[in-house]
XYZ file of C-alpha atoms in Angstrom:
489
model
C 0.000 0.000 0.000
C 1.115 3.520 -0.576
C -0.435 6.602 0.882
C -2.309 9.317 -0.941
C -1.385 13.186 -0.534
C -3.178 14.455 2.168
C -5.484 17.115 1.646
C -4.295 20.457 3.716
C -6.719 22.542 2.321
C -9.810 19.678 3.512
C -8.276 19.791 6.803
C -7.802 23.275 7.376
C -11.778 23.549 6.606
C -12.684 20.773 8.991
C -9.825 21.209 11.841
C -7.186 18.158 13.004
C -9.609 18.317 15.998
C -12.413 16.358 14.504
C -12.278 12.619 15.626
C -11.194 10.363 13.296
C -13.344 6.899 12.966
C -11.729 3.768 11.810
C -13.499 0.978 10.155
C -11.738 -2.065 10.697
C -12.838 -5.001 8.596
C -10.939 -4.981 5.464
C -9.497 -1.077 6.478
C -7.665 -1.072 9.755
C -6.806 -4.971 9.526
C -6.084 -6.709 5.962
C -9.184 -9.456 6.940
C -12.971 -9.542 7.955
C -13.104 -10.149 11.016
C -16.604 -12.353 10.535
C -14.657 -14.285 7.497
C -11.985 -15.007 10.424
C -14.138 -16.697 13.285
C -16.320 -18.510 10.762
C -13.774 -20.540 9.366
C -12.163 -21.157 12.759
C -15.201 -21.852 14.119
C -15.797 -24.331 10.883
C -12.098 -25.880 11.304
C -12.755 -27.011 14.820
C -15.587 -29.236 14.022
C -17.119 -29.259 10.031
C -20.399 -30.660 12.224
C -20.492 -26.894 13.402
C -21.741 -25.782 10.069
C -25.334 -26.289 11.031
C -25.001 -23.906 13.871
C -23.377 -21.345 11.686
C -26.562 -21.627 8.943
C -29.013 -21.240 12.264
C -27.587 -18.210 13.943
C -26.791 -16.755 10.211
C -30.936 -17.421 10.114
C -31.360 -15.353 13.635
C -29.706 -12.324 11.848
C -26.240 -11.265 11.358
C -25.352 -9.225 14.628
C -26.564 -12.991 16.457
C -24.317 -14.906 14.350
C -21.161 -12.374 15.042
C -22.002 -12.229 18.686
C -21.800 -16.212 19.053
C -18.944 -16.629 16.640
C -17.142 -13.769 18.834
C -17.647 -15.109 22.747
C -16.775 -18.765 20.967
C -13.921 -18.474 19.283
C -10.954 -16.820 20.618
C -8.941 -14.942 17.567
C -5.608 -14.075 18.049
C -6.100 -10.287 17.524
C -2.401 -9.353 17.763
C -1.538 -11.923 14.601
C -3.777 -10.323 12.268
C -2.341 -8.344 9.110
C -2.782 -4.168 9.450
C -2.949 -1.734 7.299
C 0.446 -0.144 8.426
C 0.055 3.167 6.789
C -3.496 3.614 8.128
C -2.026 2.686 11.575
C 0.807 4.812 11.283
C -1.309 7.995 9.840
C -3.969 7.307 12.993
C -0.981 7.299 15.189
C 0.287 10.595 13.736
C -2.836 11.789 14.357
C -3.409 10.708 17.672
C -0.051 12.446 18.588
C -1.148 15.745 17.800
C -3.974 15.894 19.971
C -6.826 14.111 17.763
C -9.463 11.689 19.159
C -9.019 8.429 17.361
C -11.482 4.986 17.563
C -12.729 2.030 15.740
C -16.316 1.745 14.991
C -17.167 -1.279 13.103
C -19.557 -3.825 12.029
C -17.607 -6.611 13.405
C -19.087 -7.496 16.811
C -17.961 -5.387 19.613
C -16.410 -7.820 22.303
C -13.822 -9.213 19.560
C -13.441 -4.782 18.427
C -12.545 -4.159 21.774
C -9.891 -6.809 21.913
C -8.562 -5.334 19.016
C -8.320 -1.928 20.392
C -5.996 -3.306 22.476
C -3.293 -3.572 20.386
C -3.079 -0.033 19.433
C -1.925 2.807 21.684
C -3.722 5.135 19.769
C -7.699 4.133 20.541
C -9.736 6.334 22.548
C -13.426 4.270 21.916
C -14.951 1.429 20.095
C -18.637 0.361 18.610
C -19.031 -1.832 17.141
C -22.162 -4.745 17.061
C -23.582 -5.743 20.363
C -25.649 -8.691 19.185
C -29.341 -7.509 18.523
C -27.762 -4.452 15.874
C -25.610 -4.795 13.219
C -23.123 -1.660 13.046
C -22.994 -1.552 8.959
C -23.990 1.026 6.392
C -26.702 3.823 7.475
C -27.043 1.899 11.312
C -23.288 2.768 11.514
C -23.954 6.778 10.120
C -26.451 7.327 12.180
C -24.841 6.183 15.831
C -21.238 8.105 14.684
C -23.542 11.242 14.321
C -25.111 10.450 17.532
C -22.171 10.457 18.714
C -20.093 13.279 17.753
C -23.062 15.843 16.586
C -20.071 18.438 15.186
C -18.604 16.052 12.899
C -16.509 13.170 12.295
C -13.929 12.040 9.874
C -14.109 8.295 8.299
C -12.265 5.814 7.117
C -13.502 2.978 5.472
C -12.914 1.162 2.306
C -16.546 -0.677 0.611
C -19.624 0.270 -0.484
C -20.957 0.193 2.812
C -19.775 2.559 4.064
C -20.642 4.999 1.683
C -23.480 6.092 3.925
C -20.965 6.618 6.193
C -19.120 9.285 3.958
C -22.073 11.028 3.564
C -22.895 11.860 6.751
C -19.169 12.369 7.793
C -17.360 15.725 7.036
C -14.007 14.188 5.865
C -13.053 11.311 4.187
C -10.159 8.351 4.443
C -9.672 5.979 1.678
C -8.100 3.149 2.811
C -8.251 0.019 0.500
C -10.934 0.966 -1.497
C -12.124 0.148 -4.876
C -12.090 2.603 -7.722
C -15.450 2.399 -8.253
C -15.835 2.984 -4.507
C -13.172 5.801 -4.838
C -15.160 7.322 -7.428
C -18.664 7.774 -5.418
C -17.261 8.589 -2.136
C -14.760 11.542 -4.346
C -18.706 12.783 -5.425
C -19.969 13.304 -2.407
C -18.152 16.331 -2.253
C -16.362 16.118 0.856
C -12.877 16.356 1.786
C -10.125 13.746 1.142
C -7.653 14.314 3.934
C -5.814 10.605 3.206
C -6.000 7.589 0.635
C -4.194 4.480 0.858
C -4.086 1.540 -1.604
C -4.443 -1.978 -1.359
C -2.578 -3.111 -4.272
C -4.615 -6.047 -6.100
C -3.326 -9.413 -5.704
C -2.440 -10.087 -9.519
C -1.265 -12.702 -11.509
C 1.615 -13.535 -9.737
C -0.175 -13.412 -6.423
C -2.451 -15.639 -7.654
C 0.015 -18.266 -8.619
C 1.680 -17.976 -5.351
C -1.592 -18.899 -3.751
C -2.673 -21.478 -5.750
C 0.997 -22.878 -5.354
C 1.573 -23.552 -9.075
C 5.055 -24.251 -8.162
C 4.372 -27.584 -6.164
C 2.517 -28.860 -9.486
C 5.909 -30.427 -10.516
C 4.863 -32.957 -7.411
C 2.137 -33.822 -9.705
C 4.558 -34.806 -12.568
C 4.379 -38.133 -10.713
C 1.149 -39.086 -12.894
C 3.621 -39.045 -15.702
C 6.156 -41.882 -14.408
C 3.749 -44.934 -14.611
C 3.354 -43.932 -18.497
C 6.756 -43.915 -19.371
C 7.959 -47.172 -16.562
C 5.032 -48.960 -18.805
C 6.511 -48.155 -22.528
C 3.042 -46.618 -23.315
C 5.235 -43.117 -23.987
C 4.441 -43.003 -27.521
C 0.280 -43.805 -27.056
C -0.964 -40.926 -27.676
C -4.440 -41.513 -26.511
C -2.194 -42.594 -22.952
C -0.409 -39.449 -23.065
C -3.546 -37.327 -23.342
C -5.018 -39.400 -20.192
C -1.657 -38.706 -18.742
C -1.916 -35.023 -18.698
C -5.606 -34.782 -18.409
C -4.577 -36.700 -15.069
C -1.837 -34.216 -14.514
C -3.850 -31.156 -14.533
C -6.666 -32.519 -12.896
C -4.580 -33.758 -9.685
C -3.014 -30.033 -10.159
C -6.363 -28.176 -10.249
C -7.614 -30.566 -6.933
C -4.035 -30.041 -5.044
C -4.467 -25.510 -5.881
C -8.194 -26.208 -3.904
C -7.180 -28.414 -1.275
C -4.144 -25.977 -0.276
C -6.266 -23.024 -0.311
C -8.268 -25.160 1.756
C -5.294 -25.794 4.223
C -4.566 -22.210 4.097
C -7.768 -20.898 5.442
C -7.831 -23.821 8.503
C -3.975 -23.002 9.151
C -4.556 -19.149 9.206
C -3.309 -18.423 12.773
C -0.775 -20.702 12.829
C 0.904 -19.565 9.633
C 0.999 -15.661 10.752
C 3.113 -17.133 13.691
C 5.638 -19.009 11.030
C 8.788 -17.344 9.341
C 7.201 -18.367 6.080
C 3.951 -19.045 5.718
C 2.851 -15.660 7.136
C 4.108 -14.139 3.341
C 1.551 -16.161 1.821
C -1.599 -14.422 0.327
C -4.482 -15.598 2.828
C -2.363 -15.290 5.839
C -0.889 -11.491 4.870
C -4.413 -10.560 3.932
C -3.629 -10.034 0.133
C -5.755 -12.441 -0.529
C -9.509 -12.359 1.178
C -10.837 -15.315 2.866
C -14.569 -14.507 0.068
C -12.368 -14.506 -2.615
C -10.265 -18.234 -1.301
C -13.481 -20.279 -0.498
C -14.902 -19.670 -4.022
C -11.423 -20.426 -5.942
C -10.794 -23.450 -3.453
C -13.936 -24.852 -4.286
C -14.238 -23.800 -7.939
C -10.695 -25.605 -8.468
C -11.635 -28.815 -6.346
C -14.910 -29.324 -8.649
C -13.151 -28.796 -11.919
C -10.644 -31.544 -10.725
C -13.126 -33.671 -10.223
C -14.778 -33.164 -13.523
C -11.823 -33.692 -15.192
C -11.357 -37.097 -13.474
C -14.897 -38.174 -14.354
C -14.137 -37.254 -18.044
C -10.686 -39.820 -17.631
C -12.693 -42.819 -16.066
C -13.852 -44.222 -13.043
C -10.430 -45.408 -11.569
C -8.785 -42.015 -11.927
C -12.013 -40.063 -10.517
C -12.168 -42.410 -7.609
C -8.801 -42.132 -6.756
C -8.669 -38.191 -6.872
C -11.518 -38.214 -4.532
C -9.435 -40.177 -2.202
C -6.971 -38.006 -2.727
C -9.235 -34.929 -1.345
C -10.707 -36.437 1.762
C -7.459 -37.780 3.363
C -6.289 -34.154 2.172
C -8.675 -32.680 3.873
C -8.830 -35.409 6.911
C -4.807 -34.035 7.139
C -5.733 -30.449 6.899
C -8.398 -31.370 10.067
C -6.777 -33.853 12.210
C -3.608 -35.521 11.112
C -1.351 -32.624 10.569
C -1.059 -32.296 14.522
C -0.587 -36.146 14.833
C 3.535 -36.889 14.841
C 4.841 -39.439 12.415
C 1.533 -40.273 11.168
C 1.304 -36.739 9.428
C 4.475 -37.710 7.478
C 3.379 -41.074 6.510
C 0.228 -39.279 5.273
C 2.235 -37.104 3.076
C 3.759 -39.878 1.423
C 0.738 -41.949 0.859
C -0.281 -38.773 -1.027
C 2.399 -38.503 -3.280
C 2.150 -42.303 -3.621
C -1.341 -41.528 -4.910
C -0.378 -39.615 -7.778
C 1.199 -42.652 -9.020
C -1.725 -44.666 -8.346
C -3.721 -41.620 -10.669
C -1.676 -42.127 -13.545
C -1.428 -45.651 -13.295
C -5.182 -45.710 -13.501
C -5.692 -43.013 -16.162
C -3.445 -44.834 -18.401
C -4.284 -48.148 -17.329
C -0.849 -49.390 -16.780
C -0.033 -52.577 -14.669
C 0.588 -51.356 -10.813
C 4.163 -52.083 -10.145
C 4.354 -53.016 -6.402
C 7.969 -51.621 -6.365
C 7.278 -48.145 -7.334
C 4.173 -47.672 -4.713
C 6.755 -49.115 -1.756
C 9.501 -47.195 -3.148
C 7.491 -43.963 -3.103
C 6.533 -44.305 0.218
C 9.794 -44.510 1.699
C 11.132 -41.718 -0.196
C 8.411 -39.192 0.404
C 8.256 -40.214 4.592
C 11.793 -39.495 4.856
C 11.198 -36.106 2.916
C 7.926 -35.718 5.155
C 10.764 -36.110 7.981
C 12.926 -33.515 6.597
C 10.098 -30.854 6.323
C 9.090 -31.268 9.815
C 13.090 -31.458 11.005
C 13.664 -28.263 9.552
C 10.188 -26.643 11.192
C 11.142 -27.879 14.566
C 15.063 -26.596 14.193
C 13.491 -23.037 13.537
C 10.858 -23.389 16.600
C 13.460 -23.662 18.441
C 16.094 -20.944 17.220
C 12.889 -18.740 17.926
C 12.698 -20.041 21.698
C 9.503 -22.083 20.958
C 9.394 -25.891 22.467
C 6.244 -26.628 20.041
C 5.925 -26.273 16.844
C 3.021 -24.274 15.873
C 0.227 -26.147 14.365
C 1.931 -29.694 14.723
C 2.132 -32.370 17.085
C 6.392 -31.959 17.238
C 8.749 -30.936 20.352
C 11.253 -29.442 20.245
C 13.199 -32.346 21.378
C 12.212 -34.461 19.099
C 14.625 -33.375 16.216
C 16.963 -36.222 16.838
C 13.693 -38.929 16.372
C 13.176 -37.032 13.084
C 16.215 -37.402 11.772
C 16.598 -41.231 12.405
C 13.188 -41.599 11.147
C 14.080 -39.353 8.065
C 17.325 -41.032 7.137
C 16.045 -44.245 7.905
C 13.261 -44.405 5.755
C 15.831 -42.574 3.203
C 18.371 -45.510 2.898
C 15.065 -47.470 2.772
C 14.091 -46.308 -0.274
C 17.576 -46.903 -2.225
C 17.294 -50.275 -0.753
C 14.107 -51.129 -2.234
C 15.317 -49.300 -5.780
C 18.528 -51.830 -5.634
C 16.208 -54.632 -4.635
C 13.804 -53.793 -7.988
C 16.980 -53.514 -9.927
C 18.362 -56.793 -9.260
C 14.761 -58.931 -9.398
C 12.635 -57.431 -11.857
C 14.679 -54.745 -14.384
C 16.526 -57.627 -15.488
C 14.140 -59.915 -16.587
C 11.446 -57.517 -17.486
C 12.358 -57.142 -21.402
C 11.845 -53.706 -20.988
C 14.989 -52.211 -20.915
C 17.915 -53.015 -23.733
C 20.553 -52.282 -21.437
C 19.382 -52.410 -17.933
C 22.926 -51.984 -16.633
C 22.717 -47.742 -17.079
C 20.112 -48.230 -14.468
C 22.582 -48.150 -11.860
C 22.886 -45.435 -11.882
C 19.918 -44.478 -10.398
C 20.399 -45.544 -6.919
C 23.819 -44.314 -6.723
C 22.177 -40.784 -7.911
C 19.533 -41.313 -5.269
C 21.670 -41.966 -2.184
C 23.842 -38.761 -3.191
C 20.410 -36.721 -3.777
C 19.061 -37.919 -0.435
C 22.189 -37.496 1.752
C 22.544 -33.718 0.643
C 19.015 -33.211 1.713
C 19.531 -34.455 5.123
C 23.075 -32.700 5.058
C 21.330 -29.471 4.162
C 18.936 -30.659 6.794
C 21.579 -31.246 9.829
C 23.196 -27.898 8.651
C 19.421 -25.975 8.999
C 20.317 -24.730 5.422
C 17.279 -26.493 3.916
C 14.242 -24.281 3.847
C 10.341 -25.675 4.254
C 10.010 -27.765 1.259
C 12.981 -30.343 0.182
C 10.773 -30.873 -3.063
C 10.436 -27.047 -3.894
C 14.528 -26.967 -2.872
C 14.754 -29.792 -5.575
C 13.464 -27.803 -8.464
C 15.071 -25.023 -7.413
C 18.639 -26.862 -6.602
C 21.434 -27.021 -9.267
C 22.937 -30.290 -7.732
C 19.706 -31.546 -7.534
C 18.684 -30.874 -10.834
C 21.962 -32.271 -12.126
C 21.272 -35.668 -10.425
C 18.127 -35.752 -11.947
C 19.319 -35.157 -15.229
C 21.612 -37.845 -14.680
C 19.031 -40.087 -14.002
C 16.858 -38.948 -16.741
C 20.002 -39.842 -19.649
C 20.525 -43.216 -17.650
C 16.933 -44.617 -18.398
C 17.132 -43.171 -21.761
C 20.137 -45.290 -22.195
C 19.200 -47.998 -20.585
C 15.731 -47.863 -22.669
C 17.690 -46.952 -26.358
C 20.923 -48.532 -26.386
């Protein structure tokens, strides 16, 4: 956000004494407060969705009232509008009366006031009257009878403006802009909320973890149906179905995670949690993207749709419950990237290689294991003994790490294993001896990881490292020219 030019001669015509009102949904704080408790309110218990339809039924200032004394939101977490807060502060300094008046209910606005130094009152809604639109004008000019200036940022509060005698943008949309500019009345400030854009939107969806999804790919190629090209079609109909159902499900994860990932070094960048993305615009995009995965998979066949929606309830079973469960979360992990195998073997209807499914799962726990090592290795730097959101100590980083490498040298084991019992005899390969190379590549690949790991020089993701990682990438070109080899010559 940048801020606007003040208007000196606005203020000069209404005085710096006139008490400045702050809206806070969406204004003062980069989230709706309503959005906030809802969801958290959801995440605890999905069952609670029929209370949230009955109290939504008794009116809205009954709904935020119940969602309010139930759910305790961690008010200091929450993204602000840091120019707004620093150009109430400057305000505040020189002698002007500055609150909060807000539709959000007025127990969870108080809480909020808290955190700044710079509130002298709150209203907000008590439970039987929803402080919105003309309800809100009219009990700010009960309130201050010789004027008040707002600042608000949706259509709303438009009938606000009008019965204020200045005006603060903060956030809003041009069109908004526009009709509170014609109301004639000063514009001492205007701050923008710059839109989330392309690239935001690719950082939320997470296109970047779709190469995880190139695993529908490897069952076509391992089953010499590479040059199909009906197979290859289901293969990448597969791929961007899986892709479109993994964007939904970690929007999903997002919204249920919210609190947690403000307190993370990380995750607090990322669109829902920062507030450049709001929580109306995720829930339709989440579950837009899940249903066009699923159509996608019905188009394929059967197998691949029934699969997917496996895929999305132990998702979302993780995203409820079995992210906070120790070692089971990490299994869970890898019995998800194991089912992107499964998906492609189904949408191309290759034979299911027992090998490859136990092989995946080994690989993808131990790289479950180094996600959550490096998560508990920052906790701690930061003086935390849990790690938010998970079921980890602090002292367990030296379990991890035997799990993790463990289940690593596991998974070369099983590649040798394949190598020596089925490669050879398969027919497949003209020169299975180039294969090889592959576990040789592997145990190099996996030891840097856990290296990396040890050293705390591996950030959240080891996959996202992976694609990122020159060394990496070099191994796996390696590997790549060995089956080609191995397959040609």
């Amino acid at each position: 956000m940048t801020a606007a030019n003040l208007s000196a001669t606005g203020l000069q015509s209404v005085g710096v004494a006139l008490p400045l009102v702050l809206d806070v949904d969406d204004t003062l704080i980069l989230t709706d407060l309503l959005h906030e408790t809802a969801v958290a309110y959801f995440r605890a218990n999905p069952l609670r969705v029929f209370n949230l339809v009955l109290w939504t039924l008794q009116g809205k200032a009954t709904l935020k009232r119940k969602l309010s004394e139930q759910v305790p939101v961690d008010v200091d977490s929450l993204p602000v509008n840091e120019e707004l807060v620093a150009f109430a502060r400057a305000e505040h300094d020189k002698g002007r009366s500055v609150g909060l008046a807000t539709a959000a209910d007025e127990l969870l606005a108080l809480r909020l006031a808290r955190r700044f130094d710079f509130v002298d009152f709150t209203i907000g809604s008590n439970g039987e009257r929803n402080l919105k639109g003309a309800t809100k004008a009219a009990a700010l000019v009960e309130r201050f009878p010789d004027g008040f200036a707002y600042a608000g940022d949706g259509r709303a509060d438009l009938e606000v403006w009008d019965k204020a005698r200045s005006i603060v943008l903060s956030g809003a949309s041009a069109d908004t802009a526009t009709k509170a500019r014609a109301l004639g009345k000063p514009v001492e400030a205007e701050f923008f909320r710059p839109r989330l854009g392309l690239r935001g939107w690719l950082k939320a969806l997470r296109v970047h973890q779709w190469a995880k999804n190139g695993l529908v790919f490897v069952p076509l190629i391992l089953s010499g149906m590479a040059t199909d090209p009906v197979a290859v079609l289901s293969a990448f109909c597969a791929f961007v179905s899986i892709s479109l159902m993994a964007s939904g499900t970690y929007l999903l994860n997002d919204l249920f995670d919210l609190t947690d990932d403000r307190l993370h070094w990380t995750k607090r960048n990322r669109p829902l949690a920062s507030g450049a993305l709001r929580i109306k615009h995720g829930v339709p995009a989440s579950a837009g993207l899940i249903a066009g995965g699923l159509a996608l998979a019905a188009l394929i066949g059967p197998g691949t749709l029934g699969l997917l929606v496996a895929y999305m309830a132990i998702t979302l079973l993780y995203s409820f419950y079995i992210k906070r469960q120790p070692i089971v979360d990490a299994f869970t992990l890898a019995a998800l990237f194991t089912m992107r195998l499964g998906i492609g073997i189904a949408a191309v209807g290759a034979v299911p290689s027992p090998w490859l499914l136990v092989f995946s799962m080994f690989l993808f726990t131990s790289l479950s294991f180094a996600k959550r090592q490096t998560e508990i290795q920052k906790s701690v730097a930061k003086g935390r003994l849990v790690v938010n959101g998970r079921g980890y100590l602090g002292t367990d980083a030296s379990m991890v790490v035997a799990m993790g490498v463990a289940t690593a040298m596991a998974a070369i084991t099983i590649m040798v294993l394949y190598i020596m019992n089925d490669v050879y005899g398969a027919g497949f390969y003209n020169s299975p001896v180039y294969l090889w190379v592959f576990p040789a590549a592997l145990f190099m690949w996996v030891s840097r990881i856990w290296l990396l790991c040890h050293r705390e020089e591996l950030n959240d993701d080891p996959v996202a490292f992976a694609i990122r990682d020159k060394i990496s990438i070099t191994l796996g070109g390696l590997m790549g020219a060995a089956f080609l080899a191995g397959w040609l010559f």
